[in-house]
Tab-separated table of C-alpha atoms and ligand atoms in Angstrom:
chain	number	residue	atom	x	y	z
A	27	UNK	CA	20.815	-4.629	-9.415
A	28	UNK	CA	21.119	-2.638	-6.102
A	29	UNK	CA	17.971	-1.484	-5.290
A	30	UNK	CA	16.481	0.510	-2.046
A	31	UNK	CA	13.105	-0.292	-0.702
A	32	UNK	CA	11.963	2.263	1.790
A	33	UNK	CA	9.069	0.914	3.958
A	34	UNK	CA	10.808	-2.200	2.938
A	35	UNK	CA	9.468	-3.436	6.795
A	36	UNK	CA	5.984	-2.290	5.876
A	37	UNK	CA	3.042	-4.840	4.749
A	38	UNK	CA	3.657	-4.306	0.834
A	39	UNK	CA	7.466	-2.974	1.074
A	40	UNK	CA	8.495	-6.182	2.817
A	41	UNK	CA	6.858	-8.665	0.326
A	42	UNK	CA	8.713	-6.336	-2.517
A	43	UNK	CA	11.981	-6.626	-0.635
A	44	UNK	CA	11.390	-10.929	-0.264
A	45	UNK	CA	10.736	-10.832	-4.251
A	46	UNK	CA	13.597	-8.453	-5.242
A	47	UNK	CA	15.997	-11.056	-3.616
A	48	UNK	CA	14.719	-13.867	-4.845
A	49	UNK	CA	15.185	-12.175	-8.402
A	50	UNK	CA	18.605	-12.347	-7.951
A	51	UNK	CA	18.747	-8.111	-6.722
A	52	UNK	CA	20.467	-6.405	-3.563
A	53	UNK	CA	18.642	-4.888	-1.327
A	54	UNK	CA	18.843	-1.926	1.273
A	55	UNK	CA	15.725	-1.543	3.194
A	56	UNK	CA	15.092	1.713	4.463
A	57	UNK	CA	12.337	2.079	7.129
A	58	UNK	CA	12.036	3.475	10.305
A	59	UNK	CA	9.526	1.232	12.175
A	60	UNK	CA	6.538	3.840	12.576
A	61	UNK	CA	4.324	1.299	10.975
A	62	UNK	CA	6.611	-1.228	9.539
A	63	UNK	CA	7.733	-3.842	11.601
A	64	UNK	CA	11.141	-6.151	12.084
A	65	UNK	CA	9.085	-9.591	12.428
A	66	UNK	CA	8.094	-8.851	8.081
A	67	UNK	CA	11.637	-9.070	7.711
A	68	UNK	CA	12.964	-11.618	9.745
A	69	UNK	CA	12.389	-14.245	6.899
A	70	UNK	CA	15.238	-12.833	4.725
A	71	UNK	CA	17.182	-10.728	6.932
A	72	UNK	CA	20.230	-12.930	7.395
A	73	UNK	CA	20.567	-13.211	3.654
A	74	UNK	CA	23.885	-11.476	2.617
A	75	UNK	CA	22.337	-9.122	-0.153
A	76	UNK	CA	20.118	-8.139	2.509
A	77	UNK	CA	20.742	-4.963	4.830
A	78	UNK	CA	18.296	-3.138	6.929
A	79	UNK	CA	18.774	0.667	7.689
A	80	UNK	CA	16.462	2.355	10.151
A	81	UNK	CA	16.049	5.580	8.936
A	82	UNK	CA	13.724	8.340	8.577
A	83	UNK	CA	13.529	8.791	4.940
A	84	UNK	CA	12.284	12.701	5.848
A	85	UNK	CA	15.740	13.615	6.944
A	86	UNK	CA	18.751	13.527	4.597
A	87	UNK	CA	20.591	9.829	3.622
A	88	UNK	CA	22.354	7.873	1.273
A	89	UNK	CA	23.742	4.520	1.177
A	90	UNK	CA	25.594	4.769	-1.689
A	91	UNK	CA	25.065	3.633	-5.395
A	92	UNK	CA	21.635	2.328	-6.021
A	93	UNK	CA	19.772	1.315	-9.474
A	94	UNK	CA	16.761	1.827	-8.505
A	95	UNK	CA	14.697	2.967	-5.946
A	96	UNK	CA	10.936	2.085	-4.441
A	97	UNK	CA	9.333	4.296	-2.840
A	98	UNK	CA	7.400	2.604	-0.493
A	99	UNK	CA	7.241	4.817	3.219
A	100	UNK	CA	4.125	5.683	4.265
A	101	UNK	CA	1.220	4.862	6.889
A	102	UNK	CA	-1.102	3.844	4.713
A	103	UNK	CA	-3.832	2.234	6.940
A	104	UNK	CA	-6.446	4.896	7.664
A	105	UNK	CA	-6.154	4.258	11.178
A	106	UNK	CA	-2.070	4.485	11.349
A	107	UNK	CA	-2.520	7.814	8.916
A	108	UNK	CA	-5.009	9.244	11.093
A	109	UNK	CA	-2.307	8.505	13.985
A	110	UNK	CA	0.595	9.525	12.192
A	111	UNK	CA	-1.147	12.585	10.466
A	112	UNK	CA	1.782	14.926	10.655
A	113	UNK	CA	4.724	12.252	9.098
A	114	UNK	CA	2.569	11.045	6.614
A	115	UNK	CA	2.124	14.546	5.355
A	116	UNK	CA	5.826	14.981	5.557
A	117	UNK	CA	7.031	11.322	3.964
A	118	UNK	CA	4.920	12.350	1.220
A	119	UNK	CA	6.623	15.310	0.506
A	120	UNK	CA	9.992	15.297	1.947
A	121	UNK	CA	10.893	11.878	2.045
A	122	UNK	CA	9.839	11.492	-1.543
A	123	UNK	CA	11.476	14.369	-2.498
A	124	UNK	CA	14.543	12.880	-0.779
A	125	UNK	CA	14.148	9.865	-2.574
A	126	UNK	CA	13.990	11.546	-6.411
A	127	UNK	CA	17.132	13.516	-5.542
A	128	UNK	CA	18.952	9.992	-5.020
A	129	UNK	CA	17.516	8.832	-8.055
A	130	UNK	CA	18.771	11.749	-9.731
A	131	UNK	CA	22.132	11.832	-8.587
A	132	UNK	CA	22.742	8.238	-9.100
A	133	UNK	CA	20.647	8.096	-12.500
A	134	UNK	CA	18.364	4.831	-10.516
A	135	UNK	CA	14.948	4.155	-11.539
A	136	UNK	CA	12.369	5.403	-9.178
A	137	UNK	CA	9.073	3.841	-8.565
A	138	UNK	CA	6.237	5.683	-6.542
A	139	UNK	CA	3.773	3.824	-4.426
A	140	UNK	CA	0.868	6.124	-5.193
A	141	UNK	CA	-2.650	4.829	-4.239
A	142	UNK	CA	-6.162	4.720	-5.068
A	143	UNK	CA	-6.799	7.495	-2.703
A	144	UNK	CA	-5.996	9.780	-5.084
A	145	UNK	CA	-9.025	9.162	-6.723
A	146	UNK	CA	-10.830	9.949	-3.334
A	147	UNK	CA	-15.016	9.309	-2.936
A	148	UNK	CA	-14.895	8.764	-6.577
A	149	UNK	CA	-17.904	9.671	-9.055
A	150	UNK	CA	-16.460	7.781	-12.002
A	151	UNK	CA	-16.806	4.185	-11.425
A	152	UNK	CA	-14.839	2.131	-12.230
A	153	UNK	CA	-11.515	4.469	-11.653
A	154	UNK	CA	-9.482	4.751	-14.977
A	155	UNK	CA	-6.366	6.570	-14.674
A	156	UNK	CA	-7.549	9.392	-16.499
A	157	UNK	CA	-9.850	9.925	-13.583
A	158	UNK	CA	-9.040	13.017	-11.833
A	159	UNK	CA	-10.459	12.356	-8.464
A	160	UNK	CA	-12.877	14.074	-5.985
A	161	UNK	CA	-11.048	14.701	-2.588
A	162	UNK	CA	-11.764	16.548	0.148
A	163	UNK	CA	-8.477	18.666	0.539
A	164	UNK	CA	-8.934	19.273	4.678
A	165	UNK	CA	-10.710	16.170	6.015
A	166	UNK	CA	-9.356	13.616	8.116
A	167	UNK	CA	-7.982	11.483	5.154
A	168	UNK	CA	-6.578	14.670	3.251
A	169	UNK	CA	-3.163	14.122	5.039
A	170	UNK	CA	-2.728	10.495	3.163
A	171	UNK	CA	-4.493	11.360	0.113
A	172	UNK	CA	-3.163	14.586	-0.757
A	173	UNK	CA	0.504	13.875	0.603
A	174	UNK	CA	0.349	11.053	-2.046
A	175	UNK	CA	-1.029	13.592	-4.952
A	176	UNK	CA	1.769	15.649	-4.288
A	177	UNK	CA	4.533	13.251	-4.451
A	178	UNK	CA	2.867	12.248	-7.805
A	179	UNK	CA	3.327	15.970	-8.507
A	180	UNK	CA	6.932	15.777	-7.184
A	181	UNK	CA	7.513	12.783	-9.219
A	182	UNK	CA	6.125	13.865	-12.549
A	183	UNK	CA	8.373	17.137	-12.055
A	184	UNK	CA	11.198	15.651	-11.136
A	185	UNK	CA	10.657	13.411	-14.171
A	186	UNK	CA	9.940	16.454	-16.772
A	187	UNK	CA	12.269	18.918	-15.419
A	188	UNK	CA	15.097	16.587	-14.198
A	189	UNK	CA	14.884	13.480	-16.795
A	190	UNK	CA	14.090	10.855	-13.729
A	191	UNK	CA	13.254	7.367	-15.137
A	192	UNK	CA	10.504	7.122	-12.712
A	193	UNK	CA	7.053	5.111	-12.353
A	194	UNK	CA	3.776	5.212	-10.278
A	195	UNK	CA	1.503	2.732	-9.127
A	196	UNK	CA	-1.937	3.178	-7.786
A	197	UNK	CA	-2.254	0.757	-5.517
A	198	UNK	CA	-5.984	-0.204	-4.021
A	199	UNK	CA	-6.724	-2.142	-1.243
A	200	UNK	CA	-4.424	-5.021	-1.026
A	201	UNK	CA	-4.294	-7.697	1.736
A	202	UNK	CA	-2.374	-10.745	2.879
A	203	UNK	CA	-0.149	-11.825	5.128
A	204	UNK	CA	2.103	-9.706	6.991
A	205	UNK	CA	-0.877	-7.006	7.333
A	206	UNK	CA	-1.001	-6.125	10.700
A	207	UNK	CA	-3.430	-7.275	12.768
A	208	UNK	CA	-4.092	-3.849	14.534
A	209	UNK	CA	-4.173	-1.754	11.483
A	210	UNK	CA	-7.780	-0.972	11.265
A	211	UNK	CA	-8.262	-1.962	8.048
A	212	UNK	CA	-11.311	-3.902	7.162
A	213	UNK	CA	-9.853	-7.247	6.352
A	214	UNK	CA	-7.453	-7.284	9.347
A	215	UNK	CA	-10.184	-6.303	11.753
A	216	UNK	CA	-12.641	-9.050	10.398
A	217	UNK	CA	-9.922	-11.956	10.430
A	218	UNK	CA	-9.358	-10.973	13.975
A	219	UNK	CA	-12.562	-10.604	15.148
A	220	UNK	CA	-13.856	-13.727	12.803
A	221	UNK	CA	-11.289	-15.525	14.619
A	222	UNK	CA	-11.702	-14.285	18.161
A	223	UNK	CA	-15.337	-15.127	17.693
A	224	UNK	CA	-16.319	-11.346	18.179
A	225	UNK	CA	-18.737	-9.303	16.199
A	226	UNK	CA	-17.509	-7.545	13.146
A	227	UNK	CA	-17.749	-4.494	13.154
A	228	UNK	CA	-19.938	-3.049	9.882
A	229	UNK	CA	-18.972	0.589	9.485
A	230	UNK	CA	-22.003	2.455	7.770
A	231	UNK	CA	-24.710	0.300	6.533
A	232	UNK	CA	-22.023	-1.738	4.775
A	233	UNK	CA	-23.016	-1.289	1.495
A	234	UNK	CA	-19.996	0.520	0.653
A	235	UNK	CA	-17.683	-1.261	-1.822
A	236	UNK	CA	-13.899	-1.919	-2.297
A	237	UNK	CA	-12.139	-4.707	-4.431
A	238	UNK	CA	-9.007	-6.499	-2.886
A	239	UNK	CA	-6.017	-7.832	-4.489
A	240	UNK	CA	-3.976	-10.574	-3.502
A	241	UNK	CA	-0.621	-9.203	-1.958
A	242	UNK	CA	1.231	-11.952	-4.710
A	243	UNK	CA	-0.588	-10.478	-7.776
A	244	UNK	CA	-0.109	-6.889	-6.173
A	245	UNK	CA	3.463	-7.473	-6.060
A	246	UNK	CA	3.633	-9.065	-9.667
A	247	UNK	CA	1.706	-6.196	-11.165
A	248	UNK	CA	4.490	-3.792	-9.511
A	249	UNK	CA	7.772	-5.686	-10.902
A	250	UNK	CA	6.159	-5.377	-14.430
A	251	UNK	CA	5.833	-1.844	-14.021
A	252	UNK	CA	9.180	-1.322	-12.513
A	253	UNK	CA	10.447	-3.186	-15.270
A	254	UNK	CA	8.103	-1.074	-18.058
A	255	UNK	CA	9.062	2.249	-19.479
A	256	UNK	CA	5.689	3.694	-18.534
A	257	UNK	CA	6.489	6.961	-16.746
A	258	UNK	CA	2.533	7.702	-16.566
A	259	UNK	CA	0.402	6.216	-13.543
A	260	UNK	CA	-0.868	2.774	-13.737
A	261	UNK	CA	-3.818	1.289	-11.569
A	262	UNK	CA	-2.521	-2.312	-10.219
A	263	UNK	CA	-5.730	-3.784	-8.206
A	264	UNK	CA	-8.185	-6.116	-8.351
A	265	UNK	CA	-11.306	-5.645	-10.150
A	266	UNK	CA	-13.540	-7.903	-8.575
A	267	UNK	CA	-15.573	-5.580	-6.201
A	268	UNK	CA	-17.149	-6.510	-2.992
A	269	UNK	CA	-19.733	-4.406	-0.333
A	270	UNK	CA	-18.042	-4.489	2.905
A	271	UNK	CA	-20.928	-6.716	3.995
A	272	UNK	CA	-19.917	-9.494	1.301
A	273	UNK	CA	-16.308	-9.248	2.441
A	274	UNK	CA	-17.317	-9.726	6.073
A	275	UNK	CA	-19.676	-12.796	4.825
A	276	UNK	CA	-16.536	-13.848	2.888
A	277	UNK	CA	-13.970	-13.707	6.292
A	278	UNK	CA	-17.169	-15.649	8.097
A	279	UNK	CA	-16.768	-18.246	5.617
A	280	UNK	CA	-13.251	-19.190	5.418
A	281	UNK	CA	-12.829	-18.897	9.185
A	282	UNK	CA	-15.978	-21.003	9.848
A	283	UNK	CA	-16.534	-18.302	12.685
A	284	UNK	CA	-19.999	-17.807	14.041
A	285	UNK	CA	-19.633	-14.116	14.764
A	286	UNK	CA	-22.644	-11.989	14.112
A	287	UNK	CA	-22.318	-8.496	12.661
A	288	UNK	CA	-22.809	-4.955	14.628
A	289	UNK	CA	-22.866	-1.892	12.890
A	290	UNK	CA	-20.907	1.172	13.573
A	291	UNK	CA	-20.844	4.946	12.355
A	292	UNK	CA	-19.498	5.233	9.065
A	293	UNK	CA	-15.666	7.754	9.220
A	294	UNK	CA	-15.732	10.729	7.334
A	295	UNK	CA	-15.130	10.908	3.892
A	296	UNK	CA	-15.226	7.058	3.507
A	297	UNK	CA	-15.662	6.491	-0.042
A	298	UNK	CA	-18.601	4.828	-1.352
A	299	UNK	CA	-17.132	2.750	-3.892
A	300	UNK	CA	-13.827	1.593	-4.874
A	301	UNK	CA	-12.906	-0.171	-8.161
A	302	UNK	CA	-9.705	-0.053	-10.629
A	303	UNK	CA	-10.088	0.169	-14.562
A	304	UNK	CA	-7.034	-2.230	-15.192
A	305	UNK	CA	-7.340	-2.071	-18.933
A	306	UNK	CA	-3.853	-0.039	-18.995
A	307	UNK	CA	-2.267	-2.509	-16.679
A	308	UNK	CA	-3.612	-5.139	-19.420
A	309	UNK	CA	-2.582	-3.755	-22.080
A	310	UNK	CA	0.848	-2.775	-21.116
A	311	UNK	CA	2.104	-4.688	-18.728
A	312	UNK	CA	0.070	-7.961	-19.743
A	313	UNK	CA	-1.078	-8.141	-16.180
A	314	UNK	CA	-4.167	-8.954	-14.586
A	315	UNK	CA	-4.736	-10.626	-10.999
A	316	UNK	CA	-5.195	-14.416	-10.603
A	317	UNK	CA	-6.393	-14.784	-6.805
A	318	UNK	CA	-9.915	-14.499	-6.025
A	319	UNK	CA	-10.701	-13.483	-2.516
A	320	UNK	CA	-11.782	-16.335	-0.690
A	321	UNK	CA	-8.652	-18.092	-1.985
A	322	UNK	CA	-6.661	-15.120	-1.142
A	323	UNK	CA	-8.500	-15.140	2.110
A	324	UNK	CA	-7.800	-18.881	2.846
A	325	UNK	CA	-3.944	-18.381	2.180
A	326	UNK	CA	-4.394	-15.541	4.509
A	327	UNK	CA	-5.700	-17.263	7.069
A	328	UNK	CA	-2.803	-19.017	9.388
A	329	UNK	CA	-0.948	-16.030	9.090
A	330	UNK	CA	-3.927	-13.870	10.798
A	331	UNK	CA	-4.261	-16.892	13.500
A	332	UNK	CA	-0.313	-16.698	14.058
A	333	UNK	CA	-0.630	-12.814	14.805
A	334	UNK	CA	-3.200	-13.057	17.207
A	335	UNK	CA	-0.863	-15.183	19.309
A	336	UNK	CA	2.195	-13.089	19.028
A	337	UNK	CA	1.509	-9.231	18.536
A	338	UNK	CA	4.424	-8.052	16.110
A	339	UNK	CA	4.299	-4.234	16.015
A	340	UNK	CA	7.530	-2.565	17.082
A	341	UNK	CA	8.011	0.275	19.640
A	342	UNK	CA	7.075	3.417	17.351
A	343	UNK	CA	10.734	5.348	17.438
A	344	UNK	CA	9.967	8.662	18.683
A	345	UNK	CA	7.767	11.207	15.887
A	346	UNK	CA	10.122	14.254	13.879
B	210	LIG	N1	-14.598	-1.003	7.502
B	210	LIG	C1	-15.612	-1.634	8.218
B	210	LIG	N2	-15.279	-2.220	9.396
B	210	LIG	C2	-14.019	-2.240	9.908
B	210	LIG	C3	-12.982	-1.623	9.157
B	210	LIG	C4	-13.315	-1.003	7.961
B	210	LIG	O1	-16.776	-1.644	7.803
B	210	LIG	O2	-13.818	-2.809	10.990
B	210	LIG	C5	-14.941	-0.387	6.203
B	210	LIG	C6	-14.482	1.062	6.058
B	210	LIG	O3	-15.443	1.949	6.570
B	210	LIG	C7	-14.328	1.167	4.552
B	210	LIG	C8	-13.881	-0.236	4.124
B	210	LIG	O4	-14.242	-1.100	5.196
B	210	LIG	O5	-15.556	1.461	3.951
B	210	LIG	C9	-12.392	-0.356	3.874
B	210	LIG	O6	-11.724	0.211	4.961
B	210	LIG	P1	-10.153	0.135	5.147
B	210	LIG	O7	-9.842	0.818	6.450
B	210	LIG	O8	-9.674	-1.259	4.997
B	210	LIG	O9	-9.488	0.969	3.963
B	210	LIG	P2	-9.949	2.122	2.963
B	210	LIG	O10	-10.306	1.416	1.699
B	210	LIG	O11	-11.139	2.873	3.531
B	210	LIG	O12	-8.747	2.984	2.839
C-alpha cells in the first residue's frame, strides 16, 4: 500500500512509519518538525519507499494517491501542548479535517490518533470506551484534550455522512525510545534526571496513577486496528497501573541511580488516575501488551543515555 503518516517524525508516528516499511508499505511522512524531529527518521530515510515532506498538515496538500492515511500530528506532551497551545488546537481541527478530505477523495483508510485525554480526570476507573469523560473544557490541557474530541467528532462525521473507512485509537501514555528527552513527560524527565544523578521531580504527592505501554506493543495494537473494520474507538494501552512514585522507584531501579526524590506542585487538571479497559482491544483485535515496565524501561534505557549526549530536537519552523 501507499500510506501517509503525518507526525511520521514524531515519537509514535516515526516508530509507525519504521513498521509500515518493514511490512512491505510506501510511505510519505508528513510532519512539520514543531515537535517531531529528523534524527527519529534518520534510520529509514534513505530507503526508496521512504519520502519525507515537511508540511503543515493545517494548510492545504496532497501528494497524490494514498491507501490509507494515519493521522498522527499533534503535540502531545503536556509540556509541548501547553507551548504549542494555539496549533494543537488547530491540527486537531484543521489538519484532521484536511486529512479526512484526502481520505475521501482518494477512498484511503483513515486512522485517528485519539488519546486517553479524552477521558480527562476520569471518575470511572478503569476507562472503558463507553466512558464519556470528565474534562475541563477551558483549562490549560483543554487545547489537547478537546482538539482531540473534536477530530473524533470530525472523524465519526466524516465517517456517517461521507462513508470514510476510518478508525480511532485511544492511545495512553506510551514510552520508549525516540521520546524526547525534553518533553516533560514523566518517564523522559525521570530517565534524565535518574541518569544525570539529579532529583526527580514528584509532581503532587505522587500518588497519582498512569499505566505505560511499551512503544512495540503500542504500535502492534495500532496495525491490528488499522487492519480491523472497527470504525468505533478502541483503547490500545497498558493496563498495568503505576503511582508516579512507583514509576520513579521503577526508573531508580533500572538506572541504578542514587537520586533522591523532591516534590513539586501538582499542574492543573492533572488527572488522578489513568487506566485503559482493553477488553474491546481483546476481544477484537486479539491484542493485549506483552512488555512490562521495567523491561520496557531497560530496553529504554541506552536510548535515554544516547540523548543526553546529543540533544535531537529540530529548530521549531516558525508557528501559523
Ligand atoms: N509527573 C511528575 N514529574 C515529572 C513529570 C510528570 O510527577 O517530572 C507526573 C504528572 O504530574 C502526571 C504524570 O507524571 O501526573 C504523567 O505526566 P506526563 O506529563 O507524562 O503525561 P500525562 O499523563 O499527564 O499526560
Amino acid at each position: 500500500m501507499r500510506v501517509l503518516v503525518t507526525g511520521g517524525a514524531g515519537f509514535l508516528g516515526s516508530h509507525l512509519c519504521e513498521r509500515l516499511l518493514a511490512d512491505g508499505h510506501t510511505v510519505i511522512c508528513a510532519d512539520n518538525l514543531i515537535t517531531g524531529c529528523l534524527n527519529n527518521i534518520a534510520g529509514f530515510s534513505a530507503d526508496a519507499r521512504f519520502r519525507f515532506e515537511p508540511q503543515d498538515i493545517c494548510r492545504p496538500f496532497d501528494f497524490g494517491p494514498v491507501e490509507f492515511i494515519y493521522d498522527f500530528a499533534s503535540p502531545a506532551s503536556p509540556v509541548d501542548y501547553m507551548k504549542w497551545g494555539l496549533q494543537t488546537l488547530e491540527v486537531g481541527s484543521a489538519g484532521t479535517r484536511n486529512c479526512l478530505e484526502l481520505a475521501l477523495k482518494y477512498r484511503a483508510g483513515f486512522l485517528l490518533a485519539s488519546t486517553s485525554e479524552c477521558y480527562g480526570d476520569p471518575d470511572v476507573h478503569p476507562q472503558p470506551e463507553s466512558y464519556w469523560g470528565h474534562v475541563n473544557p477551558i483549562g490549560t490541557r483543554s487545547v489537547y484534550d478537546e482538539a482531540k474530541r473534536f477530530s473524533e467528532a470530525l472523524t465519526m462525521a466524516y465517517h456517517r455522512y461521507r462513508g470514510v473507512d476510518t478508525r480511532i485509537v485511544r492511545i495512553f501514555n506510551t514510552y520508549g525510545p525516540r521520546l524526547q528527552i525534553d518533553d516533560g513527560r514523566v518517564i523522559s524527565n525521570f530517565m534524565k534526571q535518574a541518569l544525570l544523578g539529579d532529583e526527580l521531580t514528584i509532581y503532587g504527592d505522587g500518588r497519582q496513577t498512569r499505566s505505560f505501554c511499551y512503544v512495540s506493543d503500542e504500535i502492534e495494537g495500532i496495525m491490528r486496528l488499522a487492519a480491523s473494520h472497527e470504525n468505533l474507538p478502541t483503547n490500545i494501552g497498558n493496563p498495568s497501573e503505576f503511582t508516579v512514585l512507583e514509576c520513579a522507584q521503577a526508573v531508580l531501579d533500572i538506572t541504578g541511580s542514587a537520586s533522591k526524590l523532591v516534590f513539586r506542585p501538582l499542574p492543573e487538571d492533572d488527572p488522578k488516575q489513568r487506566c485503559p479497559d482493553i477488553t474491546k482491544a481483546k476481544s477484537i483485535l486479539g491484542w493485549e501488551p506483552r512488555i512490562d515496565l521495567p523491561t520496557g524501561l531497560g530496553l529504554s534505557v541506552d536510548y535515554f543515555r544516547q540523548a543526553l549526549l546529543a540533544p535531537t530536537r529540530d529548530p521549531a519552523v516558525p508557528a501559523t
